[in-house]
PDB file of C-alpha atoms in Angstrom:
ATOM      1  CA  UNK F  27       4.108   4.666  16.029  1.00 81.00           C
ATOM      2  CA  UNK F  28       3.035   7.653  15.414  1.00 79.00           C
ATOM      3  CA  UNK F  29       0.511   7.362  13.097  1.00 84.00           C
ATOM      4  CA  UNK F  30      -0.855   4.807  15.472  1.00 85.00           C
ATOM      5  CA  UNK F  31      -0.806   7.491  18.181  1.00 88.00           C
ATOM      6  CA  UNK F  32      -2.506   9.834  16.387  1.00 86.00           C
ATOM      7  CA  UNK F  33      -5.474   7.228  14.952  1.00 89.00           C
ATOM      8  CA  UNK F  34      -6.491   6.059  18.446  1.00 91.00           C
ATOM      9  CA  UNK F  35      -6.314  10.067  19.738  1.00 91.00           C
ATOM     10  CA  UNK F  36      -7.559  12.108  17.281  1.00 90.00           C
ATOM     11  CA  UNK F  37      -9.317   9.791  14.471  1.00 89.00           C
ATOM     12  CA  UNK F  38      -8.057   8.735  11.127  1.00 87.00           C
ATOM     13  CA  UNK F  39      -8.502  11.533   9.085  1.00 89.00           C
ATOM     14  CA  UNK F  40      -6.386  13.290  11.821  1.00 90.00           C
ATOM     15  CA  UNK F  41      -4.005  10.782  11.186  1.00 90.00           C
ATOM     16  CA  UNK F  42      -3.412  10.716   7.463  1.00 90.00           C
ATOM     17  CA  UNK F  43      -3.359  14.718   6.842  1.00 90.00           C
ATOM     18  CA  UNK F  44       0.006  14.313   9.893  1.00 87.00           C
ATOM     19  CA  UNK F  45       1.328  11.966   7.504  1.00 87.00           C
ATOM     20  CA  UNK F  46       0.805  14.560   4.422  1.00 87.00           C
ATOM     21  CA  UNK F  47       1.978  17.491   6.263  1.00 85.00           C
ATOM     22  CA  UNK F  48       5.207  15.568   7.189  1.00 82.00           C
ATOM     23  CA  UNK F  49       5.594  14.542   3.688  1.00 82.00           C
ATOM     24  CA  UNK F  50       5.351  18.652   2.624  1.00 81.00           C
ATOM     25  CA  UNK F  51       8.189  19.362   5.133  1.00 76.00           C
ATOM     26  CA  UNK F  52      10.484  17.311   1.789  1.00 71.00           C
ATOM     27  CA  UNK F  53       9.005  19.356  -1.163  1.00 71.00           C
ATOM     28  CA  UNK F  54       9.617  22.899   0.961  1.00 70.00           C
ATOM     29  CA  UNK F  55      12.782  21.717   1.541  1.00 68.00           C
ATOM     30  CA  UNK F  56      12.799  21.371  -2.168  1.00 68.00           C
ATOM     31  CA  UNK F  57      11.089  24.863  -2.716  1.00 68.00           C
ATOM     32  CA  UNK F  58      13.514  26.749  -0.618  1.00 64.00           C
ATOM     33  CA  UNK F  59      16.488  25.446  -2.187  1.00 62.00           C
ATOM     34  CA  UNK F  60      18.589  23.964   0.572  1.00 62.00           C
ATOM     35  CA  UNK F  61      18.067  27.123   3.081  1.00 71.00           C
ATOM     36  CA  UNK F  62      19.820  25.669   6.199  1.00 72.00           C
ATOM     37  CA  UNK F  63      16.759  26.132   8.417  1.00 74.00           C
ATOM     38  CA  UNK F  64      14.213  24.526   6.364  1.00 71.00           C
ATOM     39  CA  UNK F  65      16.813  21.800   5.309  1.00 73.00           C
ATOM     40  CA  UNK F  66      17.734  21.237   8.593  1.00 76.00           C
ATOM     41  CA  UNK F  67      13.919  20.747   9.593  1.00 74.00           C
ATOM     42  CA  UNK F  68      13.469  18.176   6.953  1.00 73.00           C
ATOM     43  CA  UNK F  69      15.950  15.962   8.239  1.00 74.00           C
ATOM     44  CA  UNK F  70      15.296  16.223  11.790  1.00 77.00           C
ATOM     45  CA  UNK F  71      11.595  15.112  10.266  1.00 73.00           C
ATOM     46  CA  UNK F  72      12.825  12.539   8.584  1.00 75.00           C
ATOM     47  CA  UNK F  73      14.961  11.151  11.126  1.00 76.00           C
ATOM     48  CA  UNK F  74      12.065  10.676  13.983  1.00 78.00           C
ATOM     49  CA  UNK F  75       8.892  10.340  11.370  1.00 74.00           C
ATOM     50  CA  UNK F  76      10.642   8.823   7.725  1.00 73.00           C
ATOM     51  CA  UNK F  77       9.257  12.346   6.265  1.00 76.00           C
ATOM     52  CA  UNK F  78      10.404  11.480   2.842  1.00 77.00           C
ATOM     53  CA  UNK F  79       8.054   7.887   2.656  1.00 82.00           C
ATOM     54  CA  UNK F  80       4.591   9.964   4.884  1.00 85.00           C
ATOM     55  CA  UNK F  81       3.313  11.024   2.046  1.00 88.00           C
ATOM     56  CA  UNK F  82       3.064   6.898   0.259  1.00 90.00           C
ATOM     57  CA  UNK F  83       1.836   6.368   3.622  1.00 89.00           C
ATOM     58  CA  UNK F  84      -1.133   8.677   3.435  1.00 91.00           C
ATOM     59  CA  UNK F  85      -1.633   8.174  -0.141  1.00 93.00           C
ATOM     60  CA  UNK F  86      -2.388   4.307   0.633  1.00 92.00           C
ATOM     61  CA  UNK F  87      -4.148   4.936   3.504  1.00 93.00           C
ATOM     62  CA  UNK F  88      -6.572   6.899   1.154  1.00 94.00           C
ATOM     63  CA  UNK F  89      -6.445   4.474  -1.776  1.00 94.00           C
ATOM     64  CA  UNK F  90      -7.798   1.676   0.915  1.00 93.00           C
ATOM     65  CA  UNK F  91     -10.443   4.080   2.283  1.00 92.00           C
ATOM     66  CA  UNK F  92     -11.941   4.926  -1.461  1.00 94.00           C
ATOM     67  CA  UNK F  93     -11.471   1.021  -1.885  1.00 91.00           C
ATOM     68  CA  UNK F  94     -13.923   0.469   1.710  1.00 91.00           C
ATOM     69  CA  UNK F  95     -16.242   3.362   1.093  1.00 91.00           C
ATOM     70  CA  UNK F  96     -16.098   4.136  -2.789  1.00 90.00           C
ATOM     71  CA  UNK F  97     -16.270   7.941  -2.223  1.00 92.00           C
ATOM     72  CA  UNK F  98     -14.517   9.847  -5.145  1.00 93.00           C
ATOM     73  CA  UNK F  99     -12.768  12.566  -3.001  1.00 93.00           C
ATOM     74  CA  UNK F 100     -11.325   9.963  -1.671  1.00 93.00           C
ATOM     75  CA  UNK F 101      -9.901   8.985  -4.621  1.00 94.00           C
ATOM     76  CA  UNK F 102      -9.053  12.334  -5.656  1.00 94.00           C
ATOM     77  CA  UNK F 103      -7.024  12.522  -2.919  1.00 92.00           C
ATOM     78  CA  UNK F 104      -5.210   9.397  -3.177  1.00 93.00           C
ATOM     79  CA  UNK F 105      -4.119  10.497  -6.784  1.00 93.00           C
ATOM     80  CA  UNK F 106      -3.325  14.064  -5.785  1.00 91.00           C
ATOM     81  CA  UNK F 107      -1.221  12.998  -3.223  1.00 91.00           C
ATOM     82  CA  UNK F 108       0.957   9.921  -4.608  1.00 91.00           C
ATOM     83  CA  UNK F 109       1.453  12.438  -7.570  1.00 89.00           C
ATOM     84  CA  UNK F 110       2.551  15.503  -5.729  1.00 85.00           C
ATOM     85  CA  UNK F 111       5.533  13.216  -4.761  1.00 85.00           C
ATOM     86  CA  UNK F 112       6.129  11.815  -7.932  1.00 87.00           C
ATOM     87  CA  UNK F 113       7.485  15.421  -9.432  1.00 81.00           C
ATOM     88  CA  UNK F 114       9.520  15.788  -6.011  1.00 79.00           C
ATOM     89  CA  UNK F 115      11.964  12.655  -5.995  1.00 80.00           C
ATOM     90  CA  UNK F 116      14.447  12.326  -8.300  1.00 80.00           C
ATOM     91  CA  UNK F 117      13.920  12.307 -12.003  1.00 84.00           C
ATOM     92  CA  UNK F 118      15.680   8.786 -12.492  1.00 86.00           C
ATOM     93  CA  UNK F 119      12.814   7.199 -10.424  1.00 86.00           C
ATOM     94  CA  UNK F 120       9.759   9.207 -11.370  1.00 88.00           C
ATOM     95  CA  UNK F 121       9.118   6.375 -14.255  1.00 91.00           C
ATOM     96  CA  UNK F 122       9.060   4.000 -11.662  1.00 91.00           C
ATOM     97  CA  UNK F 123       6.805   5.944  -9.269  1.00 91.00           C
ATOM     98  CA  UNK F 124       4.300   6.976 -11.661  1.00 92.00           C
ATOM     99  CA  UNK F 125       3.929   2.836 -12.669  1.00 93.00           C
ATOM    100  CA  UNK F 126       3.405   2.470  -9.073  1.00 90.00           C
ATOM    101  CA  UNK F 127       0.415   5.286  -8.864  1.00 93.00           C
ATOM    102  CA  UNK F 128      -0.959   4.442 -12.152  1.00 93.00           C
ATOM    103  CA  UNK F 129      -1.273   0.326 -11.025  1.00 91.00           C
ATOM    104  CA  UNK F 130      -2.512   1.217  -7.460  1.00 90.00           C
ATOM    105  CA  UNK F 131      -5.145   3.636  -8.884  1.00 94.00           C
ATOM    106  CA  UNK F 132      -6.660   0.702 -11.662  1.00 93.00           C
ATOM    107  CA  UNK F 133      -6.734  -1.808  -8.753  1.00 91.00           C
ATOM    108  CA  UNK F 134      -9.028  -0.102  -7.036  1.00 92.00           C
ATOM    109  CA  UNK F 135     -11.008   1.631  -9.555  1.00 92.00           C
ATOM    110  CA  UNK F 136     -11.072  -0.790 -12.349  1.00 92.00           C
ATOM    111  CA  UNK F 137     -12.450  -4.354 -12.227  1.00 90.00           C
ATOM    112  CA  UNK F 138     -10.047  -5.698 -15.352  1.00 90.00           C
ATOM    113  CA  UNK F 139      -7.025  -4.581 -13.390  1.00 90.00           C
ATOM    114  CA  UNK F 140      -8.712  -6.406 -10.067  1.00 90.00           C
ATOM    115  CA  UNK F 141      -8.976  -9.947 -12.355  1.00 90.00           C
ATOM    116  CA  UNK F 142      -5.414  -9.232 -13.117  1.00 88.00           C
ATOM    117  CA  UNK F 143      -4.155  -8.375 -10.221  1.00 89.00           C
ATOM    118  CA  UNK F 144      -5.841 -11.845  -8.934  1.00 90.00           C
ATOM    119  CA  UNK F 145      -3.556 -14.053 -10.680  1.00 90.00           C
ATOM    120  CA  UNK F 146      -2.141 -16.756  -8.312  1.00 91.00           C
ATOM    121  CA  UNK F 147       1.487 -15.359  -8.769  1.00 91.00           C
ATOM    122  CA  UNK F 148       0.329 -11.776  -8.466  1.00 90.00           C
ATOM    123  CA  UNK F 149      -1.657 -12.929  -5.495  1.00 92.00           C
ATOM    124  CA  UNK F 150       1.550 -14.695  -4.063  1.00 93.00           C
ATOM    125  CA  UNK F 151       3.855 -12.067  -4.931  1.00 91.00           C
ATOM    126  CA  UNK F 152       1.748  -9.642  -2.346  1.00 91.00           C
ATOM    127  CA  UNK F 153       1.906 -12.291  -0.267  1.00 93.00           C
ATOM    128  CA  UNK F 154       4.888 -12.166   0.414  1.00 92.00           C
ATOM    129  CA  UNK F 155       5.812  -8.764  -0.466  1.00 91.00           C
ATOM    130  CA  UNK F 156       6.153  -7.396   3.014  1.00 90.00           C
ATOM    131  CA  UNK F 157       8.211 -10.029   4.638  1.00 91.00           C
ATOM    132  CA  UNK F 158      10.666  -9.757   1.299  1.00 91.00           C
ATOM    133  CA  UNK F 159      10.826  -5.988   1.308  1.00 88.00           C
ATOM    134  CA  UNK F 160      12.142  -6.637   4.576  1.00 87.00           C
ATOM    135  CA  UNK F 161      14.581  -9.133   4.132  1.00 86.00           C
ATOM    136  CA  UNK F 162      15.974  -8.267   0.822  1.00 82.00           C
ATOM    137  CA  UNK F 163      18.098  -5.171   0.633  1.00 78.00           C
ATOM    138  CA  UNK F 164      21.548  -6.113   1.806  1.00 80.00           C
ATOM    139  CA  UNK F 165      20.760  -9.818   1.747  1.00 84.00           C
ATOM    140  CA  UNK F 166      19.818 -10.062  -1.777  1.00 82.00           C
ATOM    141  CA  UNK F 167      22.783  -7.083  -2.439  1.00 82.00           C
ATOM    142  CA  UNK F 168      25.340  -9.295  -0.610  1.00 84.00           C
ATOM    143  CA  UNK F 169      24.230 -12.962  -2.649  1.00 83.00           C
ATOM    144  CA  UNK F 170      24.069 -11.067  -6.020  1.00 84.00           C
ATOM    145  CA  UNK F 171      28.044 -10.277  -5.360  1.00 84.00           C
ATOM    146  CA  UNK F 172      28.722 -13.703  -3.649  1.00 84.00           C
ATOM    147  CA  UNK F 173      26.929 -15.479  -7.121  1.00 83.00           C
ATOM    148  CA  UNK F 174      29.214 -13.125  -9.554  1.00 82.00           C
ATOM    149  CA  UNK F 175      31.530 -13.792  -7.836  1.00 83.00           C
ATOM    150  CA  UNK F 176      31.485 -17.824  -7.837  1.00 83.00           C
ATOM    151  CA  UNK F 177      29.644 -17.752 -10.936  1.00 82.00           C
ATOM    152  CA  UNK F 178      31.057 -15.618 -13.006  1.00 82.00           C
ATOM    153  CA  UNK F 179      29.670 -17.304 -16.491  1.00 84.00           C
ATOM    154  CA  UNK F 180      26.222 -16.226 -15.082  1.00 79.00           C
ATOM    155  CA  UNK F 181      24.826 -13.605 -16.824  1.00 81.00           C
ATOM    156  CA  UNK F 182      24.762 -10.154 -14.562  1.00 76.00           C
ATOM    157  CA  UNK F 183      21.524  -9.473 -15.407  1.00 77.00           C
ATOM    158  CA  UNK F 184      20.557 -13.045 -13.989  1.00 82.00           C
ATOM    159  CA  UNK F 185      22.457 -12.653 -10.782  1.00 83.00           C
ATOM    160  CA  UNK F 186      19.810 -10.656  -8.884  1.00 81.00           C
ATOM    161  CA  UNK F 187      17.058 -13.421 -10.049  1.00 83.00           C
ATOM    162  CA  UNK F 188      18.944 -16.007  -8.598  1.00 85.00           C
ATOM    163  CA  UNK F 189      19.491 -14.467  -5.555  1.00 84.00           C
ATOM    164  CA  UNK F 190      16.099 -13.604  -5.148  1.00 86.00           C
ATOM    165  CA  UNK F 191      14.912 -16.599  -5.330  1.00 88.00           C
ATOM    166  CA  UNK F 192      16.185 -18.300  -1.944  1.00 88.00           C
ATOM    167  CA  UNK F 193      14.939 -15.018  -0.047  1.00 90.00           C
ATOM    168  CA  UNK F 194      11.398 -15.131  -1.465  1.00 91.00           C
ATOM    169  CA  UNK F 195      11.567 -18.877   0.137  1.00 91.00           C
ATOM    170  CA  UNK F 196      12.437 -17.058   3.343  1.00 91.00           C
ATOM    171  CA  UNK F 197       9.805 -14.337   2.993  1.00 93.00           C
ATOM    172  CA  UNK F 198       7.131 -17.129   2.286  1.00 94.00           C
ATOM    173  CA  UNK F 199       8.019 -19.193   5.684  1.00 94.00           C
ATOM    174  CA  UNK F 200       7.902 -15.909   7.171  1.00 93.00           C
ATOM    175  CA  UNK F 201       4.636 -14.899   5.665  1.00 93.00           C
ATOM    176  CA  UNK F 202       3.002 -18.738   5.966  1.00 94.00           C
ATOM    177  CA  UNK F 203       4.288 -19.945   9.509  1.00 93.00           C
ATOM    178  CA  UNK F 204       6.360 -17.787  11.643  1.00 93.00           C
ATOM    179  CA  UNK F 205       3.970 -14.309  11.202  1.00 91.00           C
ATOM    180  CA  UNK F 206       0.611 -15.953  12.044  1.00 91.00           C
ATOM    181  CA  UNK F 207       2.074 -18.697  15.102  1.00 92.00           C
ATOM    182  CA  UNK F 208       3.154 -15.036  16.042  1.00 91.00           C
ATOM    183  CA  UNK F 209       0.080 -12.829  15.776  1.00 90.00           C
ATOM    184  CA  UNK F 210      -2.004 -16.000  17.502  1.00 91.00           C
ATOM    185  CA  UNK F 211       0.563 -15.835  20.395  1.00 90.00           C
ATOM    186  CA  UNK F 212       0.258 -12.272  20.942  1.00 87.00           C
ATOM    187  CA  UNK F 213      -3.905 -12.186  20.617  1.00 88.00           C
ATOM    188  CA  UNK F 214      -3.435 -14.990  23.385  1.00 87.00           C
ATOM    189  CA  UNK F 215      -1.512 -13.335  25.390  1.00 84.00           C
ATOM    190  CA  UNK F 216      -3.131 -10.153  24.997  1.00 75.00           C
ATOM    191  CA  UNK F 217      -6.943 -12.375  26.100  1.00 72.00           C
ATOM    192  CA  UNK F 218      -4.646 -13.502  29.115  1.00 67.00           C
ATOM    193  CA  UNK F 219      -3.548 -10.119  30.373  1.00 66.00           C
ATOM    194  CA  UNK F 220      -7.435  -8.862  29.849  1.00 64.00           C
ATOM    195  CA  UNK F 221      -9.098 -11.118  31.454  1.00 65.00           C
ATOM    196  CA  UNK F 222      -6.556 -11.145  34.142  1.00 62.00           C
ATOM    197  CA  UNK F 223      -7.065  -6.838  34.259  1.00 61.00           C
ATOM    198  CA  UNK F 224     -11.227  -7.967  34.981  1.00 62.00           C
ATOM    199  CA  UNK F 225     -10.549 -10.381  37.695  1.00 60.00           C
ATOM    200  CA  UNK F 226     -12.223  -8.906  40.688  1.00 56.00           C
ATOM    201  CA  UNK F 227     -10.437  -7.529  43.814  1.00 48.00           C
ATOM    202  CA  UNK F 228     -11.429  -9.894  45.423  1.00 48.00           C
ATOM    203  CA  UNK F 229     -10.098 -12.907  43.385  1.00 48.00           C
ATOM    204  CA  UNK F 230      -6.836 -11.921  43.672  1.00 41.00           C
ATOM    205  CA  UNK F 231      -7.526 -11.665  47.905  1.00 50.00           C
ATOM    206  CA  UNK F 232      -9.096 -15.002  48.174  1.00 53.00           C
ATOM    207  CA  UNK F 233      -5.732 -16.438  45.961  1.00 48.00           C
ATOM    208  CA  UNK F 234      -3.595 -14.720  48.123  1.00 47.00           C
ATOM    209  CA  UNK F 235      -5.564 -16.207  51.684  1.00 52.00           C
ATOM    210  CA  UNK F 236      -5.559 -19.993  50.081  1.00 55.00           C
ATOM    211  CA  UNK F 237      -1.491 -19.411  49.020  1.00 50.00           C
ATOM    212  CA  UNK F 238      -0.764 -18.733  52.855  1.00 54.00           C
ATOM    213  CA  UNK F 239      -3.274 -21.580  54.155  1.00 56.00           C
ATOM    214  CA  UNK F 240      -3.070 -23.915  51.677  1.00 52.00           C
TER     215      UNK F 240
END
């Protein structure tokens, strides 16, 4: 909401540098070692805005910009960004986070990565990706117990693989039937409630005369 806000106001470069500065509120939080204020701040930022995720936000926003306009600062930008998060999240998941900035910069930048990356299954795995992001967290945490538990000759490492599996279904109906009956519905009743808004004054009189003479 309110990077949407801020597009439609004040333009999209507006827009993403909001998203960055949120995103800094986290690594001076970091900087100033927990001073109450600052800390405090942070939070409250993070509450309202999700803070600690602006700064992806911005960084993609910038990475699909370089990938419309293939302007180099742009790029830049993207990279400087996703990294100057990478070194501020915990070191357990900064392998994990650099993967993620090194495969989003070679998708856009180079065309052996795009072939790759436009593999059927990679193709359907982004499919579905946003729909499953969604679902999975404590649906896929809550069937990975439930098959350990019932199947306990099942590998552990195998358990979150099969529980995956049924949700990715899910995320596919989602992502196939139930998203775009949905966006249609919405476009048609947005087209309703437009042309409605243009119907002259005196539409809406003559209506009313014919309802109370029919």
């Amino acid at each position: 909401i309110a990077f949407g806000l801020l597009y439609f106001i004040a333009g999209g470069a507006a827009a993403v540098a909001s998203m960055f500065g949120l995103s800094l509120l986290h690594v001076a939080d970091i900087l100033a070692g927990g001073i109450p204020y600052v800390h405090q701040l942070a939070d409250n930022a993070n509450t309202l805005f999700g803070s600690y995720f602006a700064g992806w936000f911005a960084a993609g926003a910038l990475y699909y910009r370089y990938w419309q306009q293939k302007e180099v600062r742009l790029l830049v930008l993207a990279i400087g960004i996703a990294s100057s998060i990478v070194v501020t999240i915990p070191p357990q998941s900064r392998l994990a986070a650099g993967m993620i900035v090194t495969l989003f910069t070679a998708a856009v930048v180079f065309e052996s990565a795009q072939r790759l990356f436009a593999n059927r299954a990679v193709v359907f795995v982004g499919f579905i990706s946003y729909p499953l992001y969604l679902l999975h967290q404590n649906i896929m945490v809550a069937l990975t117990v439930d098959i350990a538990y019932v199947l306990p000759w099942v590998p552990l490492g195998l358990t979150s693989i099969l529980a995956i599996l049924p949700i990715a279904g899910v995320a596919w109906l989602v992502a196939a039937v139930i998203e775009p009956k949905a966006i249609m519905a919405l476009r048609r009743s947005s087209v309703d409630a437009g042309a409605m808004a243009r119907r002259p004054v005196a539409s809406f009189r003559g209506t009313a005369k014919r309802a109370r003479n029919p």
